[in-house]
Tab-separated table of C-alpha atoms in Angstrom:
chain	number	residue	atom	x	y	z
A	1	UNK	CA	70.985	114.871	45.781
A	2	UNK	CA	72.304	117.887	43.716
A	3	UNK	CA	76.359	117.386	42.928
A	4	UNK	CA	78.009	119.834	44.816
A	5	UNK	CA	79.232	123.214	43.307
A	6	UNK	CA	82.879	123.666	41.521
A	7	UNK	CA	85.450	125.763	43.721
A	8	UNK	CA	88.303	126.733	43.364
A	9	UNK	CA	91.051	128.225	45.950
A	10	UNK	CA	94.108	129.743	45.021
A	11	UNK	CA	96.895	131.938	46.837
A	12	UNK	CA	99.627	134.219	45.035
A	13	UNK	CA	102.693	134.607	46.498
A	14	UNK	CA	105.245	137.247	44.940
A	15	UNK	CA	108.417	139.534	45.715
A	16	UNK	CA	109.634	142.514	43.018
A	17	UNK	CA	110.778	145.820	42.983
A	18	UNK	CA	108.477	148.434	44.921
A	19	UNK	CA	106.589	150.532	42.451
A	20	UNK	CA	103.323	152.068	41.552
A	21	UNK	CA	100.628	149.895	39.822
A	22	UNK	CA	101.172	146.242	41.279
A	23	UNK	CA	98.739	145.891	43.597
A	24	UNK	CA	96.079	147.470	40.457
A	25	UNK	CA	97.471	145.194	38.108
A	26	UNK	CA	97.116	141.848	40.287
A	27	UNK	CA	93.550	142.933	41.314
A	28	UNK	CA	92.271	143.964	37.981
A	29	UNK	CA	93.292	141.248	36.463
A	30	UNK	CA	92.205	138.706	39.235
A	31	UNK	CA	88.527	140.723	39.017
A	32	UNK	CA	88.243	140.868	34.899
A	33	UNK	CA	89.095	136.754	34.934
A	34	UNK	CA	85.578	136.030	37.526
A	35	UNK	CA	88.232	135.597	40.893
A	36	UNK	CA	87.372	137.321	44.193
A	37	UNK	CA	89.661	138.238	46.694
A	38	UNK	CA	89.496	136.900	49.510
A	39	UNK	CA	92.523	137.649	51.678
A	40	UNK	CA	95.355	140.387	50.915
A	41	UNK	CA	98.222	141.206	52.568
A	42	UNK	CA	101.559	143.555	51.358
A	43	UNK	CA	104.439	144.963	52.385
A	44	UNK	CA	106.841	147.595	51.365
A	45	UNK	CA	109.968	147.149	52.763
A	46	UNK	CA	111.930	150.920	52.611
A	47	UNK	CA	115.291	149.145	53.108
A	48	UNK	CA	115.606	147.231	50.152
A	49	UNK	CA	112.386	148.661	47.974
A	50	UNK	CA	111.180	145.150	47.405
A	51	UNK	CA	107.099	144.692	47.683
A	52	UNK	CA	105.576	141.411	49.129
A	53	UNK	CA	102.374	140.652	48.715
A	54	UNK	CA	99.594	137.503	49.463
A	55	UNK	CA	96.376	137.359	47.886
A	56	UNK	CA	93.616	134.419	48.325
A	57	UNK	CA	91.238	134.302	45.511
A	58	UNK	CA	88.690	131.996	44.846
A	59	UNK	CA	85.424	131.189	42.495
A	60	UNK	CA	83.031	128.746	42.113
A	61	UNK	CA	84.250	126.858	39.471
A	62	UNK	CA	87.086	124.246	38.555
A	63	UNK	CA	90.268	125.746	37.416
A	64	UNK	CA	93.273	124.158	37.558
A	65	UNK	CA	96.858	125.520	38.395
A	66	UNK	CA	98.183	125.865	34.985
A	67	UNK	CA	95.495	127.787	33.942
A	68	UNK	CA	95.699	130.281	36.560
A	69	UNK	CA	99.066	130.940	35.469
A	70	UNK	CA	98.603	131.395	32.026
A	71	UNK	CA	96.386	134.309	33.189
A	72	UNK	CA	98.478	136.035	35.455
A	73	UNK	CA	101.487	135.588	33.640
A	74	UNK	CA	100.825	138.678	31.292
A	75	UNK	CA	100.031	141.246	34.191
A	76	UNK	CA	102.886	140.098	36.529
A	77	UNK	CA	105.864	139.522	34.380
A	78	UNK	CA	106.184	143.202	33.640
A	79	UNK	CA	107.053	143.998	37.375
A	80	UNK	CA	109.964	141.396	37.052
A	81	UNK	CA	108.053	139.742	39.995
A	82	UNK	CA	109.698	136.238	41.410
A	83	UNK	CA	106.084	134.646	41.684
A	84	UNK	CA	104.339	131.656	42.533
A	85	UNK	CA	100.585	130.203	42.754
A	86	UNK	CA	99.894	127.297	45.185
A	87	UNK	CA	96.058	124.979	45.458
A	88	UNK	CA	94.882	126.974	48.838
A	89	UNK	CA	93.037	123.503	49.087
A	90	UNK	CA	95.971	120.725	49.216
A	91	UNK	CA	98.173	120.134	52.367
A	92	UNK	CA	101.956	120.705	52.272
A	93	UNK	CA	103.980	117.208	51.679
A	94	UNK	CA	106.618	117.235	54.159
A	95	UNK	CA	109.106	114.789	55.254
A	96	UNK	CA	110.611	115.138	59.052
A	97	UNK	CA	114.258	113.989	60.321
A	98	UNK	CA	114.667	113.469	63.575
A	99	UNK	CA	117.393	111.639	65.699
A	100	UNK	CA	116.614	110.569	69.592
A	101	UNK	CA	115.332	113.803	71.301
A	102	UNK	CA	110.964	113.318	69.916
A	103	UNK	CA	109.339	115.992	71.858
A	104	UNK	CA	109.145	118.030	68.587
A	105	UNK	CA	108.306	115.313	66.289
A	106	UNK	CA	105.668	114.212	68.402
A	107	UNK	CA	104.198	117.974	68.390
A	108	UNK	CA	104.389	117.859	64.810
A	109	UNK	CA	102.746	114.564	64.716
A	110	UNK	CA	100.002	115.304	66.843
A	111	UNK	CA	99.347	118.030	65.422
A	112	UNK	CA	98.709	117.085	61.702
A	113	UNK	CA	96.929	114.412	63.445
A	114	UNK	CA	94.329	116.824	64.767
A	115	UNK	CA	94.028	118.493	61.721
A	116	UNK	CA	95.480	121.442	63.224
A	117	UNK	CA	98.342	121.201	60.894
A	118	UNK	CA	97.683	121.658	56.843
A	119	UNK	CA	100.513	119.571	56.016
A	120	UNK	CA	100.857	115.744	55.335
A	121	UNK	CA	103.642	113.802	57.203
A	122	UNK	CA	104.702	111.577	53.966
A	123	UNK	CA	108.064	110.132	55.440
A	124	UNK	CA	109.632	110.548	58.517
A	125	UNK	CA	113.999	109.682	58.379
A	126	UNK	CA	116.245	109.083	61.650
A	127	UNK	CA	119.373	108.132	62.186
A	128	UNK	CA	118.254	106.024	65.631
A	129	UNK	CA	115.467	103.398	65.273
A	130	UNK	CA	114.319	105.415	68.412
A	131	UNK	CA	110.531	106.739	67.067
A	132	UNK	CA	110.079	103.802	64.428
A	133	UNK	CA	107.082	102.883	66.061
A	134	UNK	CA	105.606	105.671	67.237
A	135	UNK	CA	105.914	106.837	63.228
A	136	UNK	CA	104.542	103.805	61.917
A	137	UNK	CA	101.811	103.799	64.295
A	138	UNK	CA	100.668	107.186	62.889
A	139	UNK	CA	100.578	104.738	59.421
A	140	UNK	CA	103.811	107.036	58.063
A	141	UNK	CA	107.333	105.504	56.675
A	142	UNK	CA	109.993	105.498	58.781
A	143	UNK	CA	113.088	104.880	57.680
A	144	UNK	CA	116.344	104.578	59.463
A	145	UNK	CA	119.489	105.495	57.688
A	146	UNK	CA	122.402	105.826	59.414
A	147	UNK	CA	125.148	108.831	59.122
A	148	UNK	CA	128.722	108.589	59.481
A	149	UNK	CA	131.378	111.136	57.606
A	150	UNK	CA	131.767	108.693	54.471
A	151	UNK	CA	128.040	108.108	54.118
A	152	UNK	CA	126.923	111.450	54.812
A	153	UNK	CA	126.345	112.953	51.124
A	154	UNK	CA	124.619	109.073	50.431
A	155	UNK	CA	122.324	109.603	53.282
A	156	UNK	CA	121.397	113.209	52.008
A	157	UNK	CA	120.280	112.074	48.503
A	158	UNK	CA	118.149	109.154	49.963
A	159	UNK	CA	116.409	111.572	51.437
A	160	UNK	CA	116.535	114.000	48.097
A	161	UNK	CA	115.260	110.828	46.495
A	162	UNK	CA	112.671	110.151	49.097
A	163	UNK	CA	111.181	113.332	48.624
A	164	UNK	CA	111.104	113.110	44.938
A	165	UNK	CA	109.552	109.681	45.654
A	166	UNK	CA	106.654	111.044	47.468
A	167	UNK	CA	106.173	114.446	46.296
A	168	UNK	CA	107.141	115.880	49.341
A	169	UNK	CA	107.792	120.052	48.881
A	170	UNK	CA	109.109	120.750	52.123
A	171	UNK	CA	111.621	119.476	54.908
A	172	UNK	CA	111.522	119.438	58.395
A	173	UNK	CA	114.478	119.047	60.956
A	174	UNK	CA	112.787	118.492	64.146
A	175	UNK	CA	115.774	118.115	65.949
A	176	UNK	CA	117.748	116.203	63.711
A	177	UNK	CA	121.291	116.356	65.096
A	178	UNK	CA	122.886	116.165	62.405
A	179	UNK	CA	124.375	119.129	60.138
A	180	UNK	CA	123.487	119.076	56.431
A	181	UNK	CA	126.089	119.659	53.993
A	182	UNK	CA	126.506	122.695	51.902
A	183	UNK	CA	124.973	121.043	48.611
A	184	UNK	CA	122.168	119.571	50.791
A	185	UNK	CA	121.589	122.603	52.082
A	186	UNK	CA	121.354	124.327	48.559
A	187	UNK	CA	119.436	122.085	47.466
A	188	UNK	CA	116.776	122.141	49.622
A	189	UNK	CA	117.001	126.336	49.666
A	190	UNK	CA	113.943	127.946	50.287
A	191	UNK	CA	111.727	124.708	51.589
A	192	UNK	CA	113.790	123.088	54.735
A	193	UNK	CA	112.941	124.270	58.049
A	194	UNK	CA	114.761	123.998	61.355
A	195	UNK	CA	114.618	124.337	65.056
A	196	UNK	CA	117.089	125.992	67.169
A	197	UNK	CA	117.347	125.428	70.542
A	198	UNK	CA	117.735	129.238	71.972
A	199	UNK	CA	117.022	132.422	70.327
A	200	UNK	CA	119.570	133.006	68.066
A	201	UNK	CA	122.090	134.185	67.983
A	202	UNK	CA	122.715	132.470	71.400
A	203	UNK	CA	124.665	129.904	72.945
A	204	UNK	CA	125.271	127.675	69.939
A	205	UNK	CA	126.699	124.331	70.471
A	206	UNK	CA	126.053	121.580	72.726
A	207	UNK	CA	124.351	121.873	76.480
A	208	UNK	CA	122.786	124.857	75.509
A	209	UNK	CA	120.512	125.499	78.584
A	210	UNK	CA	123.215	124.691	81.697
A	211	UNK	CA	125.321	127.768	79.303
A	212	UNK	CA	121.843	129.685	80.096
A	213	UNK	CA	121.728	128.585	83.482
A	214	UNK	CA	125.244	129.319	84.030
A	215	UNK	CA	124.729	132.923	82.819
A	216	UNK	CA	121.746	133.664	84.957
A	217	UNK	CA	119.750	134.227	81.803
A	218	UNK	CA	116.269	135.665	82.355
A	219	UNK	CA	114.349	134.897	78.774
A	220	UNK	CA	114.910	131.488	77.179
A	221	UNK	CA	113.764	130.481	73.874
A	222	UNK	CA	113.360	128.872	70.450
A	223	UNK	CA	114.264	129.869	67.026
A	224	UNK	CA	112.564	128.141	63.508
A	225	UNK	CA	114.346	129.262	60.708
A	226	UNK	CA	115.155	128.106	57.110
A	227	UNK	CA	118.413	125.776	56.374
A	228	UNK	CA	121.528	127.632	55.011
A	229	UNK	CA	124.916	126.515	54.707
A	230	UNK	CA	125.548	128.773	57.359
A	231	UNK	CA	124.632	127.095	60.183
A	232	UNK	CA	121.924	128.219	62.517
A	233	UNK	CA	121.872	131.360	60.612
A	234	UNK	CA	118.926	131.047	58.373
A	235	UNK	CA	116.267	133.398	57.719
A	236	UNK	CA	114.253	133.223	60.511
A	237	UNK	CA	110.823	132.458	60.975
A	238	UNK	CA	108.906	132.254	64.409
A	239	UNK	CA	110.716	132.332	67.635
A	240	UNK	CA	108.925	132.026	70.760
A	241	UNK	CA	109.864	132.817	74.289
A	242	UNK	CA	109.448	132.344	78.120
A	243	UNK	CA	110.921	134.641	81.081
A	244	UNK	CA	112.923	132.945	83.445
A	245	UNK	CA	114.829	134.082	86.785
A	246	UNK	CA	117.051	132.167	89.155
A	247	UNK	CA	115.245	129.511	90.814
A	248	UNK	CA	115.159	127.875	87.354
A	249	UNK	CA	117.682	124.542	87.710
A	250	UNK	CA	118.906	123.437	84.018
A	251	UNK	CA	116.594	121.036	84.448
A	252	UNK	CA	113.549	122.913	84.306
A	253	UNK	CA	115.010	125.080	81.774
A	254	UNK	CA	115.152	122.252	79.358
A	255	UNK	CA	111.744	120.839	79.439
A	256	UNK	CA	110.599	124.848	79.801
A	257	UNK	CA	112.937	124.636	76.769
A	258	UNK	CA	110.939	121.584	75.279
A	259	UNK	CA	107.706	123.024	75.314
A	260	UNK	CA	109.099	126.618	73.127
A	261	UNK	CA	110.723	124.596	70.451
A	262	UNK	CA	107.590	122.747	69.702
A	263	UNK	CA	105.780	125.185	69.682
A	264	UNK	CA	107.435	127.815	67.276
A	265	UNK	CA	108.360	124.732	64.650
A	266	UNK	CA	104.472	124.238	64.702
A	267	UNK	CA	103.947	127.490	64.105
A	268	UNK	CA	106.440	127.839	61.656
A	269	UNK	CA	105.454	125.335	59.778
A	270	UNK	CA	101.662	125.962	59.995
A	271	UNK	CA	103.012	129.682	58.197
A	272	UNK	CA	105.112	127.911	55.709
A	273	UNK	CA	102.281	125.649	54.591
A	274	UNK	CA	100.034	128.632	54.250
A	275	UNK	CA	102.601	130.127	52.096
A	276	UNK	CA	102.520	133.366	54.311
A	277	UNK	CA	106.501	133.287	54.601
A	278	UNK	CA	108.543	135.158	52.349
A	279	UNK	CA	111.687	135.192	51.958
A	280	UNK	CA	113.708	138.882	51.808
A	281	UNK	CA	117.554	138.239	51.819
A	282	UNK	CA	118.652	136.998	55.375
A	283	UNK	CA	115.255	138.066	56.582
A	284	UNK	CA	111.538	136.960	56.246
A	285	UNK	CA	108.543	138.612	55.448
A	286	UNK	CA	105.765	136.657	57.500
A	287	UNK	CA	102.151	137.623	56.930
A	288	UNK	CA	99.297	137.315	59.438
């Protein structure tokens, strides 16, 4: 039986200044080193005259990270881009915090399960022993660590640790009731995401559907977004919705409610891990 073929799979992700020449310069280069494109996507955005861009490439041979960079390197630093290449082939390492509330958790799980998901559930952290075996029945770590105002920056670097420990390049908070601290927060910049229980900005704080249900609202929703220090108002990146009118009880509004959160965390994950999200101040650029 023949050994099958080298191949390798690569996507570019950048951000610069809009001007003439970049898209040239990233193909011609990609073309005179043997890669073919295989996705593209770009966007000018006229408000702040930044360009975004995603390209795919891939060839039939084995090539590793480092030297892909070497050769790009020379073509993109010119446009002062803020670039990065990932392995199109290897799922995104992600640790998940939850507390007691595991409708979104067990999405998540399911879903990588399935292989619907192209990310790898390394560690999952709680502050409730609540999912421990659901978690470890998956064959994941699960560790408990509990949060209280004078452990809270300990508990935040176990988990810094944890990551490190495992490789993991991403967060999730899938419905972790707890709020991260500023440094935690910067620290994970860029590769934590959360749910929000509404569409932001909307009825923050607790009971969030009875304040819907109280004000006769007529969409409800979720919002995924990245973790900033300022909470709930992180760049957002899916948000999914359901109308609603008034025979809803709170009741039904919440496990309506449920079913949206899951949903948009999956898919704004599943857009994270493909490195199709962008990030463009307080906004997102989020590619098809």
């Amino acid at each position: 039986m023949e050994s099958p073929q080298p191949h390798s799979d690569f996507i570019l992700t950048f951000a610069c200044p809009d001007r003439v020449g970049i898209v040239a310069a990233v193909a011609t280069t990609l073309a005179q080193d043997g890669w073919t494109i295989t996705e593209s996507q770009q966007y000018a955005d006229p408000d702040t005259r930044r360009f975004f861009m995603r390209v795919r490439f891939a060839a039939d041979r084995d090539t590793g990270l480092d030297d892909v960079r070497a050769t790009l390197a020379p073509a993109l630093d010119p446009f002062e881009m803020d670039w990065d290449l990932h392995d199109a082939t290897a799922p995104l390492r992600v640790v998940v915090m939850v507390s007691k509330q595991g409708h979104v958790l067990n999405s998540l799980l399911f879903h990588a399960r399935q292989g619907q998901l192209p990310i790898e559930i390394v560690a999952v952290v709680s502050n409730h022993p609540d999912w421990r075996d659901t978690v470890e029945w998956h064959g994941i770590e699960f560790h408990q660590v509990s949060v209280t105002p004078d452990t809270k920056r300990e508990s935040e670097q176990f988990v810094l640790d944890l990551m490190e420990r495992t490789g993991a390049e991403a967060l999730i908070l899938a419905r972790y009731m707890q709020i991260l601290t500023d440094q935690m927060c910067r620290d994970v910049h860029g590769r934590a995401i959360n749910i929000h229980h509404s569409l932001l900005p909307s009825f923050k704080g607790a009971r969030p559907y009875e304040q819907a249900h109280r004000h006769g609202v007529k969409v409800i929703g979720a919002t995924a977004h990245y973790v900033t220090a300022d909470l709930d108002e992180g760049p957002i990146i899916e948000q999914d919705f359901r109308r609603v009118d008034h025979r809803s009880s709170a009741s039904e509004l919440a496990a309506m409610g449920q079913d949206l959160e899951a949903r948009a965390l999956v898919h704004a994950v599943r857009a994270h891990a493909e490195n199709r999200v962008l990030l463009n101040g307080m906004k997102t650029v989020v590619f098809d």
